[in-house]
Short mmCIF file of C-alpha atoms in Angstrom, two decimals:
data_model
loop_
_atom_site.label_atom_id
_atom_site.label_comp_id
_atom_site.label_asym_id
_atom_site.label_seq_id
_atom_site.Cartn_x
_atom_site.Cartn_y
_atom_site.Cartn_z
CA MET A 1 -31.53 168.39 219.30
CA ARG A 2 -35.22 168.09 219.66
CA THR A 3 -36.86 164.66 219.06
CA PRO A 4 -39.50 164.69 216.41
CA THR A 5 -43.14 164.21 217.54
CA SER A 6 -45.41 162.00 216.03
CA ASP A 7 -47.34 165.41 213.96
CA ASP A 8 -43.57 166.02 212.64
CA VAL A 9 -43.23 162.50 211.25
CA SER A 10 -46.57 162.89 209.77
CA ASN A 11 -45.86 165.92 207.88
CA LEU A 12 -42.62 164.73 206.11
CA ASP A 13 -42.85 165.00 202.53
CA SER A 14 -43.69 161.59 200.94
CA LEU A 15 -40.44 161.80 198.74
CA ASN A 16 -38.12 162.31 201.60
CA GLY A 17 -39.69 160.51 204.54
CA GLU A 18 -42.36 158.05 203.83
CA HIS A 19 -42.86 156.62 200.56
CA SER A 20 -45.95 154.49 200.51
CA ASP A 21 -47.95 157.44 198.63
CA VAL A 22 -45.48 158.46 196.14
CA PHE A 23 -47.64 158.33 193.10
CA SER A 24 -50.50 160.26 195.12
CA PRO A 25 -51.35 163.67 193.72
CA GLU A 26 -49.62 166.40 195.43
CA LEU A 27 -51.39 169.65 194.37
CA GLY A 28 -54.00 169.46 196.70
CA GLU A 29 -57.57 167.68 197.24
CA PHE A 30 -60.81 168.72 195.31
CA SER A 31 -63.62 169.09 197.80
CA ASN A 32 -67.25 168.46 196.56
CA ALA A 33 -66.29 167.52 193.25
CA GLU A 34 -68.86 165.32 192.12
CA GLN A 35 -71.71 167.25 193.58
CA ARG A 36 -70.16 170.53 191.59
CA ALA A 37 -70.25 168.38 188.14
CA GLN A 38 -73.85 167.27 188.76
CA GLN A 39 -74.93 170.81 188.96
CA MET A 40 -73.45 171.27 185.56
CA GLY A 41 -75.55 168.78 183.83
CA ASP A 42 -75.98 169.50 180.26
CA LYS A 43 -74.46 172.94 180.31
CA GLU A 44 -71.23 171.28 180.26
CA THR A 45 -69.36 170.85 176.99
CA LYS A 46 -68.75 167.09 176.18
CA THR A 47 -66.41 165.20 173.75
CA GLY A 48 -69.05 162.52 172.59
CA THR A 49 -66.06 160.82 170.88
CA THR A 50 -64.61 157.71 169.70
CA THR A 51 -60.82 157.30 170.98
CA VAL A 52 -58.73 154.23 170.37
CA GLY A 53 -55.19 152.88 171.46
CA LEU A 54 -53.28 150.09 169.85
CA LYS A 55 -49.69 148.51 171.25
CA THR A 56 -47.06 147.19 168.59
CA GLU A 57 -43.57 146.45 169.34
CA GLU A 58 -42.37 149.72 168.27
CA GLY A 59 -44.46 151.99 170.47
CA VAL A 60 -48.02 152.89 170.53
CA VAL A 61 -50.58 154.47 168.30
CA LEU A 62 -53.51 156.53 169.75
CA ALA A 63 -56.12 158.10 167.80
CA THR A 64 -59.67 160.32 168.14
CA ASP A 65 -62.37 162.32 166.46
CA MET A 66 -62.16 165.93 166.55
CA ARG A 67 -65.81 166.69 167.60
CA ALA A 68 -67.15 168.39 170.69
CA SER A 69 -70.77 168.52 171.60
CA LEU A 70 -72.96 170.77 173.88
CA GLY A 71 -76.20 169.00 174.84
CA ARG A 72 -77.62 168.11 171.18
CA MET A 73 -75.45 170.96 169.36
CA VAL A 74 -71.94 170.26 167.63
CA SER A 75 -69.99 172.82 169.85
CA SER A 76 -66.48 172.34 168.16
CA LYS A 77 -65.30 170.78 164.68
CA ASP A 78 -61.80 171.19 166.01
CA VAL A 79 -60.89 169.40 169.18
CA GLN A 80 -57.38 168.18 170.30
CA LYS A 81 -58.47 165.08 171.94
CA VAL A 82 -55.15 163.63 172.61
CA GLU A 83 -52.22 165.44 174.62
CA GLU A 84 -48.61 164.71 175.53
CA ILE A 85 -48.40 164.68 179.04
CA HIS A 86 -44.90 163.04 179.65
CA PRO A 87 -42.00 163.01 177.37
CA ARG A 88 -42.70 159.54 176.04
CA GLY A 89 -46.49 159.61 177.19
CA ALA A 90 -49.49 160.62 175.55
CA LEU A 91 -53.27 160.87 176.95
CA THR A 92 -56.73 160.55 175.10
CA ILE A 93 -60.10 162.36 176.48
CA ALA A 94 -63.51 161.15 176.43
CA GLY A 95 -65.83 162.96 178.32
CA SER A 96 -66.23 166.35 179.89
CA VAL A 97 -64.14 169.01 178.31
CA SER A 98 -63.48 170.99 181.06
CA ALA A 99 -62.45 168.13 183.63
CA ALA A 100 -60.09 166.56 181.24
CA GLN A 101 -58.22 169.94 180.15
CA SER A 102 -57.87 170.23 184.25
CA LEU A 103 -56.52 166.47 184.24
CA ILE A 104 -53.99 166.98 181.74
CA SER A 105 -52.77 169.82 183.42
CA SER A 106 -52.63 168.39 186.60
CA ILE A 107 -50.98 165.67 185.47
CA ARG A 108 -48.50 167.33 183.51
CA ALA A 109 -47.62 169.30 186.95
CA GLU A 110 -46.94 166.13 188.59
CA VAL A 111 -44.58 164.60 186.13
CA ARG A 112 -42.50 167.05 186.19
CA LEU A 113 -42.56 167.45 189.78
CA TYR A 114 -41.64 163.80 189.94
CA GLU A 115 -39.13 164.15 187.02
CA ALA A 116 -37.40 167.41 188.85
CA ARG A 117 -37.03 165.39 192.32
CA ARG A 118 -35.67 162.20 191.10
CA GLY A 119 -33.71 162.77 188.27
CA GLU A 120 -35.83 160.33 185.87
CA ASP A 121 -38.94 160.03 183.85
CA MET A 122 -41.82 158.58 185.30
CA SER A 123 -42.49 154.83 184.49
CA MET A 124 -46.04 154.25 182.43
CA GLN A 125 -46.88 152.15 185.67
CA ALA A 126 -46.28 155.04 188.10
CA LEU A 127 -47.98 157.38 185.61
CA SER A 128 -51.33 155.12 185.47
CA THR A 129 -51.43 155.08 189.09
CA LEU A 130 -51.16 158.57 189.41
CA MET A 131 -53.88 159.03 186.71
CA GLY A 132 -55.89 156.38 188.80
CA ASN A 133 -55.50 158.16 191.78
CA PHE A 134 -56.68 161.68 190.45
CA LEU A 135 -59.60 160.37 189.08
CA ARG A 136 -60.68 158.23 192.35
CA SER A 137 -60.49 161.74 193.95
CA GLY A 138 -63.87 162.73 192.04
CA ALA A 139 -62.18 165.96 190.86
CA PHE A 140 -62.22 165.10 187.20
CA TYR A 141 -66.06 163.89 186.99
CA ILE A 142 -66.78 161.88 183.61
CA VAL A 143 -63.32 161.34 182.16
CA GLN A 144 -62.01 158.31 180.90
CA PRO A 145 -58.84 158.26 179.30
CA ILE A 146 -56.59 155.87 177.30
CA LEU A 147 -52.79 156.70 178.34
CA GLY A 148 -50.10 155.45 176.11
CA GLY A 149 -46.39 155.56 176.31
CA VAL A 150 -43.29 154.04 176.15
CA ASP A 151 -40.51 153.26 178.86
CA ASP A 152 -37.66 151.08 180.11
CA GLU A 153 -39.69 148.38 179.84
CA GLY A 154 -41.33 148.69 176.47
CA PRO A 155 -44.74 150.25 174.94
CA HIS A 156 -48.13 150.16 177.23
CA ILE A 157 -51.46 150.83 176.62
CA TYR A 158 -53.82 151.32 179.71
CA SER A 159 -57.59 151.93 179.80
CA ILE A 160 -58.46 154.01 182.92
CA ASP A 161 -62.60 154.48 183.59
CA PRO A 162 -63.90 157.25 185.31
CA ALA A 163 -63.61 155.71 188.73
CA GLY A 164 -60.01 154.85 188.41
CA SER A 165 -59.63 151.64 187.67
CA ILE A 166 -56.40 150.66 185.23
CA LEU A 167 -56.42 148.16 182.85
CA GLU A 168 -53.40 147.14 180.73
CA GLU A 169 -54.54 146.20 177.17
CA GLU A 170 -52.88 145.33 173.90
CA TYR A 171 -55.67 147.59 172.16
CA THR A 172 -58.97 149.55 173.85
CA VAL A 173 -61.40 152.03 173.15
CA THR A 174 -63.28 154.69 174.84
CA GLY A 175 -66.36 156.97 174.06
CA SER A 176 -69.69 157.27 172.21
CA GLY A 177 -68.49 155.61 169.20
CA SER A 178 -66.90 152.51 170.99
CA GLN A 179 -68.67 149.58 169.81
CA TYR A 180 -67.97 150.55 166.13
CA ALA A 181 -64.19 151.01 166.51
CA LEU A 182 -63.91 148.19 168.50
CA GLY A 183 -65.53 145.98 165.95
CA VAL A 184 -62.63 147.14 163.46
CA LEU A 185 -59.98 146.43 166.02
CA GLU A 186 -61.27 142.89 166.93
CA GLN A 187 -61.27 142.08 163.23
CA GLU A 188 -57.62 143.95 162.41
CA TYR A 189 -55.52 143.90 165.18
CA ASN A 190 -52.35 141.83 165.66
CA GLU A 191 -49.37 141.62 167.62
CA GLU A 192 -47.10 141.87 164.74
CA LEU A 193 -48.37 145.27 163.43
CA SER A 194 -45.91 147.62 162.15
CA LEU A 195 -46.33 151.41 163.84
CA GLU A 196 -47.30 152.40 160.36
CA GLU A 197 -49.84 149.58 159.96
CA ALA A 198 -51.17 150.57 163.27
CA GLU A 199 -52.09 154.08 162.48
CA SER A 200 -54.05 152.83 159.62
CA VAL A 201 -56.17 150.30 161.76
CA ALA A 202 -56.67 153.19 164.15
CA ALA A 203 -57.60 155.57 161.16
CA ARG A 204 -60.17 152.71 159.89
CA ALA A 205 -61.45 152.28 163.62
CA ILE A 206 -62.19 155.79 164.04
CA LYS A 207 -63.85 156.54 160.41
CA SER A 208 -65.83 153.38 161.23
CA ALA A 209 -67.16 154.98 163.93
CA VAL A 210 -67.62 158.52 162.67
CA GLU A 211 -70.10 156.93 159.97
CA ARG A 212 -72.59 155.46 162.50
CA ASP A 213 -72.07 158.02 165.80
CA LEU A 214 -73.50 161.19 165.64
CA ALA A 215 -71.17 162.22 168.58
CA SER A 216 -67.89 161.55 166.57
CA GLY A 217 -66.72 163.35 163.28
CA ASN A 218 -64.86 165.87 161.72
CA GLY A 219 -61.61 164.37 161.41
CA ILE A 220 -58.84 162.41 162.97
CA ASN A 221 -56.12 163.22 165.66
CA VAL A 222 -53.34 160.51 165.31
CA CYS A 223 -50.46 160.32 168.14
CA VAL A 224 -47.36 157.98 167.62
CA VAL A 225 -45.51 157.51 170.66
CA THR A 226 -42.01 155.64 170.40
CA GLU A 227 -38.81 155.71 172.82
CA ASP A 228 -37.84 158.82 170.83
CA GLY A 229 -40.88 160.71 171.90
CA VAL A 230 -44.41 161.96 171.15
CA ASP A 231 -45.52 162.88 167.45
CA ILE A 232 -49.12 164.09 167.15
CA THR A 233 -50.73 164.93 163.94
CA ARG A 234 -53.86 166.36 162.80
CA HIS A 235 -56.24 165.58 159.77
CA LYS A 236 -59.53 166.68 158.39
CA ASP A 237 -59.26 163.93 155.54
CA PHE A 238 -59.28 160.21 156.47
CA ALA A 239 -57.43 159.52 153.26
CA GLU A 240 -54.25 160.88 154.64
CA VAL A 241 -53.67 158.51 157.45
CA LEU A 242 -55.98 155.00 155.56
#
């Protein structure tokens, strides 16, 4: 039998041989991504946006507004800004719409690949690490997500910036309306909130931003994640969730 050479070893599948980069993207590299993004400039549809995430003992709540902009124009009044990416995990988007859509598709593929190979769900820590690795690649220019989910260790909320840094939080916000939403969360969040109470707090935070931030508006997406799965609802009237 032939003795493996150093080149053979370096080409081993990371899940069957070397495991040091097990949470790195497996779907290819993205060359000149930042340069391509800068060339787009204001031609790109952006969410503007306000997104919030809260952690409770029962699960997590994510909420966003529903407006997208193109320069100074409202390009859509019905944008889904929170998506299921894991059987017990979801992601909000703020920033470039095209980059966020690509990020969501890539993450979903990686999660399915991980589960098929290992026969188990990816943990939230592993998922947040994978997310940070994707953003550090530069392929998803100007995307600032919030990751929320539940695993065997309990509920988790992660704030992930466009450069790929990862911070686990009790609650967090992103987007152009952040300062208005954060003011509400600072006053109303506490660790003993029930899921229903957290939904109401999140809705008030989004509503506060919508009142003052021109890039946020047109309704609210609410996502509740528990150990049973992900539930996303859409509301044009804030009174339905307040």
